[in-house]
PDB file of C-alpha atoms in Angstrom:
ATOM      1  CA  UNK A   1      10.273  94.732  27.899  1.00 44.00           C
ATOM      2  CA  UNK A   2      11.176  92.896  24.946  1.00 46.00           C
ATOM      3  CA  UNK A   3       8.002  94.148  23.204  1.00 48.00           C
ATOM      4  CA  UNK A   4       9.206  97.673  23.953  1.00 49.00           C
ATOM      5  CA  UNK A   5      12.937  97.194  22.131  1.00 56.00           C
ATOM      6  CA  UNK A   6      11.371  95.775  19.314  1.00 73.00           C
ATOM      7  CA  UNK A   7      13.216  92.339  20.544  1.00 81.00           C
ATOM      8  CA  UNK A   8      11.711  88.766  21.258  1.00 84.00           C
ATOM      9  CA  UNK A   9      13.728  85.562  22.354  1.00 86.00           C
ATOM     10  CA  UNK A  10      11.960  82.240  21.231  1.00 88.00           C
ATOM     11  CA  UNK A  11      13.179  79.092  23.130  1.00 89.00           C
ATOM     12  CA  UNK A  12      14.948  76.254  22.438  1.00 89.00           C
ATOM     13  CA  UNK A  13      12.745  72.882  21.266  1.00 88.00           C
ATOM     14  CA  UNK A  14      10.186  75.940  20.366  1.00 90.00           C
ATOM     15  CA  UNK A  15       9.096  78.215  17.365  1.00 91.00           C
ATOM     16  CA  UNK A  16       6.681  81.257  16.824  1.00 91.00           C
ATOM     17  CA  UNK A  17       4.176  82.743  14.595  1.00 90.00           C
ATOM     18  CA  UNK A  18       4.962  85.825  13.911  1.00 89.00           C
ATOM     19  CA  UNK A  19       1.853  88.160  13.033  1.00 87.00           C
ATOM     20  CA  UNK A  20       1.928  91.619  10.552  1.00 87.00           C
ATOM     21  CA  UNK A  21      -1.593  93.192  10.665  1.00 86.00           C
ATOM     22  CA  UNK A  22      -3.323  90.037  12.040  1.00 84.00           C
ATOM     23  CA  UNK A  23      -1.855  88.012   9.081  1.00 88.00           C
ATOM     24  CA  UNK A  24       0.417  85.130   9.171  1.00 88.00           C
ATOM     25  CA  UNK A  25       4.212  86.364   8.306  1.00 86.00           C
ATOM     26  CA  UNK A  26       6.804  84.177   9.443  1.00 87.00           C
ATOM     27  CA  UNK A  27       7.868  81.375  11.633  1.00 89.00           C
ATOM     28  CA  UNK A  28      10.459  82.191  14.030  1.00 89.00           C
ATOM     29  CA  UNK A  29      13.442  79.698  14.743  1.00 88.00           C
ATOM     30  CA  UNK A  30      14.855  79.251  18.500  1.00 89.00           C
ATOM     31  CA  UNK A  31      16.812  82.720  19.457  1.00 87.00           C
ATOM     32  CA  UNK A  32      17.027  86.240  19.617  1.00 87.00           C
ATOM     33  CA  UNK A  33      14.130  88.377  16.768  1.00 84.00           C
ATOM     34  CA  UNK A  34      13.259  91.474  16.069  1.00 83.00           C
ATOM     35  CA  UNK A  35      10.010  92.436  16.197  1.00 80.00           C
ATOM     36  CA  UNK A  36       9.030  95.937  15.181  1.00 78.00           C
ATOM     37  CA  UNK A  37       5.594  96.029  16.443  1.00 75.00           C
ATOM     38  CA  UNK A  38       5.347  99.629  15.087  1.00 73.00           C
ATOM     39  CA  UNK A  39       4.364  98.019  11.482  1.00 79.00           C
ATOM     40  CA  UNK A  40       1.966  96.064  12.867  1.00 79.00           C
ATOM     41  CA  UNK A  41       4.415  93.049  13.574  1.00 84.00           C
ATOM     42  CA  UNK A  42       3.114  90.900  16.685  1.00 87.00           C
ATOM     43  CA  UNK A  43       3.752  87.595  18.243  1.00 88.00           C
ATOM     44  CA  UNK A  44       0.035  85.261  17.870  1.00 88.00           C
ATOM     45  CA  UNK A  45       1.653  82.879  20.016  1.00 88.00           C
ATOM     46  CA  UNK A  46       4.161  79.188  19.855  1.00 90.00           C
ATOM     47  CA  UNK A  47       4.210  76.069  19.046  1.00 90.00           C
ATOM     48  CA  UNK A  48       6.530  73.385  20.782  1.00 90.00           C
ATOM     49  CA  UNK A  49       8.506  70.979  18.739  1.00 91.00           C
ATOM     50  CA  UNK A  50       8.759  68.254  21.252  1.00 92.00           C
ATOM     51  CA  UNK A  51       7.562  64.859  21.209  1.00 92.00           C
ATOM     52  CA  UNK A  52       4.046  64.566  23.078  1.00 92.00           C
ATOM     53  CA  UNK A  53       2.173  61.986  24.687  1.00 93.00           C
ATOM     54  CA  UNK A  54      -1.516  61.597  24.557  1.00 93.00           C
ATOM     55  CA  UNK A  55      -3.327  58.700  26.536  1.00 93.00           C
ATOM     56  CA  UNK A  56      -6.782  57.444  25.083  1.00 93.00           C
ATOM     57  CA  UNK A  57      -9.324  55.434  26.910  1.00 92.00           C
ATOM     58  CA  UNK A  58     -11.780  54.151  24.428  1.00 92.00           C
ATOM     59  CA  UNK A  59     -14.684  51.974  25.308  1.00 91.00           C
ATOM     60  CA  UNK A  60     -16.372  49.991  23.008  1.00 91.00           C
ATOM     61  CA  UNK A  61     -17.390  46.056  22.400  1.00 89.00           C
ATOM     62  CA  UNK A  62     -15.837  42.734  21.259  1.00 90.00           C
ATOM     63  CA  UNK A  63     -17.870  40.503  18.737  1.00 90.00           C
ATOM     64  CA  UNK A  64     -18.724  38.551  21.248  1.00 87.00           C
ATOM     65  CA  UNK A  65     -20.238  41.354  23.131  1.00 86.00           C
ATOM     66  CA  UNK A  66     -17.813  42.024  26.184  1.00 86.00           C
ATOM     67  CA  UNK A  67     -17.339  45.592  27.091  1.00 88.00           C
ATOM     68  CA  UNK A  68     -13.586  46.392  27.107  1.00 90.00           C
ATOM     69  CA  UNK A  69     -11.410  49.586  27.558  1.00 91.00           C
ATOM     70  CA  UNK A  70      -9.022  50.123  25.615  1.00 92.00           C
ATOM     71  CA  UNK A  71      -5.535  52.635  26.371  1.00 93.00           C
ATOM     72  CA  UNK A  72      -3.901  53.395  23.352  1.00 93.00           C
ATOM     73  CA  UNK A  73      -1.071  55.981  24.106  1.00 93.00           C
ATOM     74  CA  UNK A  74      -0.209  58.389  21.239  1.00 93.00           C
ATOM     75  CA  UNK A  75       3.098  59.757  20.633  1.00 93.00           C
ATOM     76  CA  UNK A  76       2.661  63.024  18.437  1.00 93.00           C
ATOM     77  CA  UNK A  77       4.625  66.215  17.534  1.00 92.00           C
ATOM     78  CA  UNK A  78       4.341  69.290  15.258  1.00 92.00           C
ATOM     79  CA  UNK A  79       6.318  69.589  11.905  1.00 91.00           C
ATOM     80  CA  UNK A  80       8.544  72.481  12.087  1.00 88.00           C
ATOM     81  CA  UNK A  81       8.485  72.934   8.582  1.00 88.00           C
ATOM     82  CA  UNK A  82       4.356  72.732   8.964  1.00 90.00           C
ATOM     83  CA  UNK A  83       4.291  75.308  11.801  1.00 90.00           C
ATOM     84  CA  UNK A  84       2.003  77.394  10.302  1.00 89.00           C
ATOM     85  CA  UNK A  85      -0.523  74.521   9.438  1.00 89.00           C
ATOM     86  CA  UNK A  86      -0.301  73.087  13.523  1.00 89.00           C
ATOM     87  CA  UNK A  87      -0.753  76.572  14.522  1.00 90.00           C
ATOM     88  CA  UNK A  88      -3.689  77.688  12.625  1.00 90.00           C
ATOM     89  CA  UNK A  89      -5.525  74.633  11.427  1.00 88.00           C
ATOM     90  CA  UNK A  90      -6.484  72.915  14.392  1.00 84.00           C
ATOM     91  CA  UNK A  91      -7.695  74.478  17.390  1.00 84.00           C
ATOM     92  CA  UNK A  92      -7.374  71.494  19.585  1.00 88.00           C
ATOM     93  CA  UNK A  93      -4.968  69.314  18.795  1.00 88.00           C
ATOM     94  CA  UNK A  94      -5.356  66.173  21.192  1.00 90.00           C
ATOM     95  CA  UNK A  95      -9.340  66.549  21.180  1.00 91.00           C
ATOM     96  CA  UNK A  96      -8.528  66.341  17.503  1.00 89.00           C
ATOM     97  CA  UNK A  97      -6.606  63.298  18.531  1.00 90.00           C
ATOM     98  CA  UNK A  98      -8.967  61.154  20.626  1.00 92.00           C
ATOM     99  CA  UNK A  99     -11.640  61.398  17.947  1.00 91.00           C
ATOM    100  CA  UNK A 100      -9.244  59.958  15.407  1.00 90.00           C
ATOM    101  CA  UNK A 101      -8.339  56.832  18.036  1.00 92.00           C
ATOM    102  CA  UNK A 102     -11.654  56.222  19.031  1.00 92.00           C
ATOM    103  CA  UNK A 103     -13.232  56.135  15.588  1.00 91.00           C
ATOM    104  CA  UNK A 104     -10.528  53.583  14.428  1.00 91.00           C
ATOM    105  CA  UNK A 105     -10.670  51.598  18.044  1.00 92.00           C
ATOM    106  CA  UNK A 106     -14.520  51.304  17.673  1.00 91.00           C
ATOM    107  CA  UNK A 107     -14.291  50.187  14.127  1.00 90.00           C
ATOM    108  CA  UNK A 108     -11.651  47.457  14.927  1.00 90.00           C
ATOM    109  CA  UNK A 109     -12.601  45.743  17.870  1.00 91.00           C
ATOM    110  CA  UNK A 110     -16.124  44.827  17.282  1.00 91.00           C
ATOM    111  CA  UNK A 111     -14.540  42.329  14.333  1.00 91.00           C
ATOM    112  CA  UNK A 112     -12.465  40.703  16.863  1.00 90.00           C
ATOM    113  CA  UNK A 113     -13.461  38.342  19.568  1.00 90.00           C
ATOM    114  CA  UNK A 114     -12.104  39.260  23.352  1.00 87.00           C
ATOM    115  CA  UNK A 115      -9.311  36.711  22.612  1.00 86.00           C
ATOM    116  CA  UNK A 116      -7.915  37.632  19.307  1.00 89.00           C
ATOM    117  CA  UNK A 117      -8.391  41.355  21.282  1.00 89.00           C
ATOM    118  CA  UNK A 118      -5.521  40.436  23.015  1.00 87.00           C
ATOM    119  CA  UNK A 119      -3.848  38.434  20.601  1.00 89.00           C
ATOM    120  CA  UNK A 120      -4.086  41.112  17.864  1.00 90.00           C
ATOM    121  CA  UNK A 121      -3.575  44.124  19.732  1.00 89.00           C
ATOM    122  CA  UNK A 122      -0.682  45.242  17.572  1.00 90.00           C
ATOM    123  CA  UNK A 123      -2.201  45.089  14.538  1.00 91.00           C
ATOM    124  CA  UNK A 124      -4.642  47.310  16.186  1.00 91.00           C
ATOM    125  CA  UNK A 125      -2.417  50.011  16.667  1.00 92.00           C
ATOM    126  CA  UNK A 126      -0.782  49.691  13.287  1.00 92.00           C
ATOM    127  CA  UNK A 127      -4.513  50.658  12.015  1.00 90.00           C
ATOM    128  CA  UNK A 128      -4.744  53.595  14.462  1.00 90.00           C
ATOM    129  CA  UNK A 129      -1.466  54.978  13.592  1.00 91.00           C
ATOM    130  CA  UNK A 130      -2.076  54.361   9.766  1.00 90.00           C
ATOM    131  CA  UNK A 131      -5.271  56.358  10.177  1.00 89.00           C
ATOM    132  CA  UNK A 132      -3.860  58.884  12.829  1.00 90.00           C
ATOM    133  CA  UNK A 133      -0.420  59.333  10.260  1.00 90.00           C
ATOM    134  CA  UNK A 134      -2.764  59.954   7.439  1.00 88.00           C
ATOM    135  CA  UNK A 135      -5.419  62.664   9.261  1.00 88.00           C
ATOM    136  CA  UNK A 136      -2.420  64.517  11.045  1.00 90.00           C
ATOM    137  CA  UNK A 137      -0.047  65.081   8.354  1.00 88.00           C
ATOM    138  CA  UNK A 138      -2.257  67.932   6.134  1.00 88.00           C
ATOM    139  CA  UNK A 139      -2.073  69.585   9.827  1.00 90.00           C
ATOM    140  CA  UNK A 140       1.478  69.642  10.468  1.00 91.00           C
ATOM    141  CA  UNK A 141       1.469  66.908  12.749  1.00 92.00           C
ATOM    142  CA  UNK A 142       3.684  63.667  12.686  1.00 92.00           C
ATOM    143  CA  UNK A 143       2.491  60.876  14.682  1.00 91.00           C
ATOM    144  CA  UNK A 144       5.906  58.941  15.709  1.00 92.00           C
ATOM    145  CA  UNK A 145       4.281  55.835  17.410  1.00 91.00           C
ATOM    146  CA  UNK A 146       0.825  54.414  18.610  1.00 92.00           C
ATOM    147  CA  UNK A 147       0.611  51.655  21.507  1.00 92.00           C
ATOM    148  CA  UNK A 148      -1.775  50.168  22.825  1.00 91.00           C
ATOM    149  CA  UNK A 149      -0.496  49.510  26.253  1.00 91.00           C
ATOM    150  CA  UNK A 150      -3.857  48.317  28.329  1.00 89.00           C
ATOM    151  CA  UNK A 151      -7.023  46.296  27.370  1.00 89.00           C
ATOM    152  CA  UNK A 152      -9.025  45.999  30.418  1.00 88.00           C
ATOM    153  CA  UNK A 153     -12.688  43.730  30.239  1.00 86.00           C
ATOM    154  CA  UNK A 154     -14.935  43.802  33.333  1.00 79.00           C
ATOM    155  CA  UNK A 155     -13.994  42.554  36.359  1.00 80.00           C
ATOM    156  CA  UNK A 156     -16.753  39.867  36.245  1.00 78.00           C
ATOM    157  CA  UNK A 157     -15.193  38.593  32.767  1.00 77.00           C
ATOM    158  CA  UNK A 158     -11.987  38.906  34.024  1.00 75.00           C
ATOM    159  CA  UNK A 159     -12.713  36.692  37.069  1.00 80.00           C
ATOM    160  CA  UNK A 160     -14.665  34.048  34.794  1.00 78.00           C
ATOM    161  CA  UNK A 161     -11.638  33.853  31.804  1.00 75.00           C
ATOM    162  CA  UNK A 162      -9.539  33.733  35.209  1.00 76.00           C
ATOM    163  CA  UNK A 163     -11.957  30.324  35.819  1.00 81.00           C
ATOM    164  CA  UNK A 164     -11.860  28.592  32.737  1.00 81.00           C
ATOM    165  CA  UNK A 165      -8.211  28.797  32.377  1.00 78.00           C
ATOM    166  CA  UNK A 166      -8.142  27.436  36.041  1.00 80.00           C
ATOM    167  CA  UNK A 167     -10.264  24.492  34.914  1.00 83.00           C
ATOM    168  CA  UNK A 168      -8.375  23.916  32.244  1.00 83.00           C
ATOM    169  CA  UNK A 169      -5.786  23.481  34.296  1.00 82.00           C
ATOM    170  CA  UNK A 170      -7.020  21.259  36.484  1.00 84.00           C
ATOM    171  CA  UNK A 171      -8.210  18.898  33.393  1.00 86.00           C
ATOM    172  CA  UNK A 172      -4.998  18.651  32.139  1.00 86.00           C
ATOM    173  CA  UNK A 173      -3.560  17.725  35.811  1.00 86.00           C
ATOM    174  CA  UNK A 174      -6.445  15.482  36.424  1.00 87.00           C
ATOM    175  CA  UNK A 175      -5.380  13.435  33.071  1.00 88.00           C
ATOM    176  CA  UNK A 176      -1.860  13.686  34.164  1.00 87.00           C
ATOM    177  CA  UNK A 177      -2.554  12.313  37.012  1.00 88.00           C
ATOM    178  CA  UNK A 178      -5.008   9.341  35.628  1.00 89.00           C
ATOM    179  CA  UNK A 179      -2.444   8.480  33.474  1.00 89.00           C
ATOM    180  CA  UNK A 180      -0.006   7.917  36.121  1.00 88.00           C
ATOM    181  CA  UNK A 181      -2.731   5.670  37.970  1.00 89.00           C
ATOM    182  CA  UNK A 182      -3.001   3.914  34.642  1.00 88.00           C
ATOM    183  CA  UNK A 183       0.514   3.230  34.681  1.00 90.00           C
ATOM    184  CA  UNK A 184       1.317   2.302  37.953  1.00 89.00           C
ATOM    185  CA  UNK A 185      -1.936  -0.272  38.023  1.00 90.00           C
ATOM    186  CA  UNK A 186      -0.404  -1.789  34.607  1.00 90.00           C
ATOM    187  CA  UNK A 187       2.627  -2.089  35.888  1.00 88.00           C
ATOM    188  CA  UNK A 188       1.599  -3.363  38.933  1.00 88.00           C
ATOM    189  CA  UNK A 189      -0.105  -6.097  36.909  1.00 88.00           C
ATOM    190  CA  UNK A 190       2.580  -7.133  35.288  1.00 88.00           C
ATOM    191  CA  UNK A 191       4.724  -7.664  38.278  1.00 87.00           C
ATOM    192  CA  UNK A 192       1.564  -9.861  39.809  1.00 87.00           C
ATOM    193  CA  UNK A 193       1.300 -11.470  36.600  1.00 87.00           C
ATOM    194  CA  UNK A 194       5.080 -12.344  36.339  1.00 87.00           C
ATOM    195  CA  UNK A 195       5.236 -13.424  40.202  1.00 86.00           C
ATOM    196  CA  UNK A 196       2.648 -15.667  39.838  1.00 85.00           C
ATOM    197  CA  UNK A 197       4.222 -17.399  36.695  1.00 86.00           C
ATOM    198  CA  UNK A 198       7.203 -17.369  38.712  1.00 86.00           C
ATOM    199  CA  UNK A 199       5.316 -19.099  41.573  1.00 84.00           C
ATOM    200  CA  UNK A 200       3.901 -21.574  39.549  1.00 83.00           C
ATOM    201  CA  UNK A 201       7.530 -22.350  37.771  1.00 85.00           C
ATOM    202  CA  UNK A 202       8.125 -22.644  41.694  1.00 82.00           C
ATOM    203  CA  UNK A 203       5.652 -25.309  42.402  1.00 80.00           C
ATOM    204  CA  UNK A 204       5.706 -27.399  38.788  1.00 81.00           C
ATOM    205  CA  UNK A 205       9.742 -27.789  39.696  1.00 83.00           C
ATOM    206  CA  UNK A 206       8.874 -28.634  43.344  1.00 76.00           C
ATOM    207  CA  UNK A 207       6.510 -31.215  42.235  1.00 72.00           C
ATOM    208  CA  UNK A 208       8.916 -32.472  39.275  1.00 79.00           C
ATOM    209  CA  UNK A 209      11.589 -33.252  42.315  1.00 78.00           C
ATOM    210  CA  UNK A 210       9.318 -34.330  44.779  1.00 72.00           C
ATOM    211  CA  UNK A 211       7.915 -37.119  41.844  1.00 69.00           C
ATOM    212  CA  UNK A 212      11.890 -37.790  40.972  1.00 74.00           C
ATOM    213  CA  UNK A 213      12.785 -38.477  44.540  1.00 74.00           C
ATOM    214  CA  UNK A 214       9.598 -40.854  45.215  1.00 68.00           C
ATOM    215  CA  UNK A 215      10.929 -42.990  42.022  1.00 71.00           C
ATOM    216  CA  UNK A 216      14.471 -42.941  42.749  1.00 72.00           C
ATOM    217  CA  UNK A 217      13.127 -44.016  46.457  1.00 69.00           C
ATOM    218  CA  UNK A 218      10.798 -46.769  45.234  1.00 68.00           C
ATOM    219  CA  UNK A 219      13.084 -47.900  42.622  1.00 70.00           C
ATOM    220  CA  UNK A 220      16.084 -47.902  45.651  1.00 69.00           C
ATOM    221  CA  UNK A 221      14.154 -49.536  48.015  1.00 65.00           C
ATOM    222  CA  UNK A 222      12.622 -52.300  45.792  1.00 66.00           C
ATOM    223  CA  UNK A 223      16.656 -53.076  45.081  1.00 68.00           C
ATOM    224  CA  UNK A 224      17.734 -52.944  48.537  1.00 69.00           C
ATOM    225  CA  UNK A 225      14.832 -55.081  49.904  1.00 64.00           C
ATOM    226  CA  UNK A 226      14.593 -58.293  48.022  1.00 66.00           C
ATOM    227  CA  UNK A 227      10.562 -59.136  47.619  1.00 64.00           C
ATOM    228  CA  UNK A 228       8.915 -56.019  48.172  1.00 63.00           C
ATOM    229  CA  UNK A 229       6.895 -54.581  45.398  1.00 67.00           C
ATOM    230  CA  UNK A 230       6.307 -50.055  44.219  1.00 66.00           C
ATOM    231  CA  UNK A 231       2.535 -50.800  45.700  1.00 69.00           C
ATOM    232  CA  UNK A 232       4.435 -51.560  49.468  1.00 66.00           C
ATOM    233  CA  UNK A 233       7.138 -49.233  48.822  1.00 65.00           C
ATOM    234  CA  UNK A 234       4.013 -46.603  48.086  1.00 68.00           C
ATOM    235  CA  UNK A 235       1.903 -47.162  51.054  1.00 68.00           C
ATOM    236  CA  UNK A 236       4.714 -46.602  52.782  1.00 68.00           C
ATOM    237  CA  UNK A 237       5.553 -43.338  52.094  1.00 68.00           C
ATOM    238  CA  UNK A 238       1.925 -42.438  52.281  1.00 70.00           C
ATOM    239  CA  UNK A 239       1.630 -43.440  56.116  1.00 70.00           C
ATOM    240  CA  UNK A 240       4.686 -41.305  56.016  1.00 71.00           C
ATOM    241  CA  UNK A 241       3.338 -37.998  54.850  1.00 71.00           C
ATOM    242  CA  UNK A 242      -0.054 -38.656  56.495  1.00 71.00           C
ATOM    243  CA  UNK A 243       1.554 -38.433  59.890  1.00 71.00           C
ATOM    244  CA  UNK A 244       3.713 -35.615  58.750  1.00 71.00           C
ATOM    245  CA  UNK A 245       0.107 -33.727  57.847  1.00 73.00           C
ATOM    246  CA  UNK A 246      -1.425 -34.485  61.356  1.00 73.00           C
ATOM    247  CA  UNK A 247       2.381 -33.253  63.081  1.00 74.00           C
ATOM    248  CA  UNK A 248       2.873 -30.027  60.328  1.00 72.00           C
ATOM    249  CA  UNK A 249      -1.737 -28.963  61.283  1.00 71.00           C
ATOM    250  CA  UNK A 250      -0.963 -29.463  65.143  1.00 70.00           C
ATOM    251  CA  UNK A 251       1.777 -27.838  64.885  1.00 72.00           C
ATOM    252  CA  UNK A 252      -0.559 -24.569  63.919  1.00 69.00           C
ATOM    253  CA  UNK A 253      -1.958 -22.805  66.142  1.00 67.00           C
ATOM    254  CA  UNK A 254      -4.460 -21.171  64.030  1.00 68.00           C
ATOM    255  CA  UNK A 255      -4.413 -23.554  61.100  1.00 64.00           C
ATOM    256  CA  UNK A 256      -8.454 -23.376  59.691  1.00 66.00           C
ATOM    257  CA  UNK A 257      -7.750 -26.567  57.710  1.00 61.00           C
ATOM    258  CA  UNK A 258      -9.775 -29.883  58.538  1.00 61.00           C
ATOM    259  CA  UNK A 259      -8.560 -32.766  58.099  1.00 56.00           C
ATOM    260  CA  UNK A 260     -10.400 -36.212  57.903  1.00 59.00           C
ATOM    261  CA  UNK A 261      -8.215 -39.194  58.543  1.00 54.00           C
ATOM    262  CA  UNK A 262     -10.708 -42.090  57.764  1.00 51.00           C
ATOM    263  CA  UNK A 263     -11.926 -40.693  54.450  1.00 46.00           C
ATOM    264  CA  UNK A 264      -8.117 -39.324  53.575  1.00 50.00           C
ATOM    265  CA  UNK A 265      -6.994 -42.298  54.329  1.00 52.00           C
ATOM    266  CA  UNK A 266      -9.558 -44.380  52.166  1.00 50.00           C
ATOM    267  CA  UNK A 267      -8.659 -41.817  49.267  1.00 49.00           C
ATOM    268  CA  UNK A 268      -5.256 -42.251  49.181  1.00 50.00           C
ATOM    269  CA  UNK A 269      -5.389 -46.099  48.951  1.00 54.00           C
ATOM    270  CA  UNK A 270      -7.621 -46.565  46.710  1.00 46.00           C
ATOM    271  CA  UNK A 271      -5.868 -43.838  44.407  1.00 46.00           C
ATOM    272  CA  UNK A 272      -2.452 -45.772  45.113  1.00 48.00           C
ATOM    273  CA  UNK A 273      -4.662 -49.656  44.131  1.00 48.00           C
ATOM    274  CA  UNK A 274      -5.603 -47.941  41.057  1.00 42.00           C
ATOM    275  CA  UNK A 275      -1.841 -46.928  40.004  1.00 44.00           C
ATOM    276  CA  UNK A 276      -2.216 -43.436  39.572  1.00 42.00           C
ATOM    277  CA  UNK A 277       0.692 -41.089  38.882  1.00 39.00           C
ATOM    278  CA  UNK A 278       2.763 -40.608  42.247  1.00 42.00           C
ATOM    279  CA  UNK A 279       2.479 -36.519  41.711  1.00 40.00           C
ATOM    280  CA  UNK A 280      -1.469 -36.628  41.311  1.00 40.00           C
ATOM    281  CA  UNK A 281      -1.060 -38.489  45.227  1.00 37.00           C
ATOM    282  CA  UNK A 282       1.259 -36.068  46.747  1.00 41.00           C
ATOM    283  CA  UNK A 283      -0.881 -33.453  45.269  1.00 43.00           C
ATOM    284  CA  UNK A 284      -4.146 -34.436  46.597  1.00 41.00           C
ATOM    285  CA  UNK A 285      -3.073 -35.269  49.837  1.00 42.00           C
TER     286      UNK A 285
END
């Protein structure tokens, strides 16, 4: 109807070519136009002005030679001031597109290992929207952004990287946990090793008072009972503590000592005739 009143309405976010005699004439802005298709004026179609999205999935190889596909997603749109040039000079745009990403994607990956892949993917899609910006723009095209927003290896790869990081793991908690161990035994070392200098502390004062109260006995006793000698005051308290032995194993029920009386007894007098030190006695016996 519009055709027939020499009238055409072009849409908002839109703009179209305008045609006199099959020849390019004009661009046509959003609104109301006259057309007066009786000189040979025509509409040879539009051209929309808003931002498009193009999703690549690329294929190619690392250095390393994994087999990875890449999504890069490619936000595009047509100049208006370069209508003409979008319209006529490319007869598929996103075809047009995809070869640019894949050429670029296949150049750039192969370089990197699968790691630095991942690591690097931005400066990937700086290259692709370098190259992309550069190809598109003597076609009326302006390439706003470029992202590459998947990089998917084989499941098999995926599942071993999955593995190694999972050992890795496990290394790092198995020294973790050795090194715990490691403490805990040194430490528990050191508290054996500082009880038993306690202990023997223990036992050298024990043995300092038991040797302190035998002379302060002998020396007593020699002044209390007028003729007696250290060597009677001696053998005294060595019957003494030789029956306390006998009472202190009987006592036991499960005592695995054995005790000789006859050859103890021999022992300890002929240490105390040869005037030994009273500790070495009360040691020995």
């Amino acid at each position: 109807m519009g055709q027939l009143l020499c009238c055409v309405q072009v849409e908002q976010s839109t703009v179209a070519i305008r045609e006199r005699f099959g020849k390019f004439d004009d661009v046509l802005e959003p609104g109301c136009h006259c057309l007066p298709w009786l000189l040979g004026s025509r509409i040879a179609g539009h051209l929309s002005l808003r931002l498009q999205q193009l999703d690549v999935r690329c294929e190619t190889k690392t250095k390393d030679n994994v087999f990875v596909n890449v999504v890069a997603s490619i936000q595009y749109r047509a100049l208006a001031g370069k209508a003409s040039d979008a319209f006529y000079k490319l007869s598929n745009t996103r075809l047009q597109i995809q070869a640019y990403v894949f050429d670029v994607i296949r150049a750039s990956v192969p370089k990197l290992n699968l790691d630095d892949v991942f690591e690097q993917k931005n400066d990937i899609a700086k290259a692709v929207e370098e190259e992309l910006e550069k190809a598109m723009s003597a076609y009326g095209f302006e390439i706003v952004q470029t992202l590459i927003v998947d990089i998917e290896p084989d499941e098999h790869v995926k599942k071993a990287m999955n593995e190694i990081n999972a050992a890795a793991r496990l290394r790092v908690a198995a020294n973790e946990k050795a090194e715990a161990e490691k403490i805990i035994q040194i430490k528990r070392a050191e508290g054996e090793a500082e009880s038993k200098f306690l202990s023997g502390l223990g036992i050298a004062r024990q043995r300092q008072a038991i040797v302190d109260g035998l002379r302060d006995s002998v020396l007593g006793f020699s002044v209390n009972v007028p003729g007696t000698t250290a060597k009677d005051v001696m053998d005294m308290v060595l019957v003494t503590q030789y029956f306390d032995t006998i009472k202190d194993i009987g006592a036991a029920s499960k005592s695995s000592a054995v005790f000789i009386p006859m050859v103890l007894g021999l022992f300890v007098t002929s240490l105390a005739r040869s005037g030994m030190a009273c500790s070495k006695l009360m040691r020995n016996s």
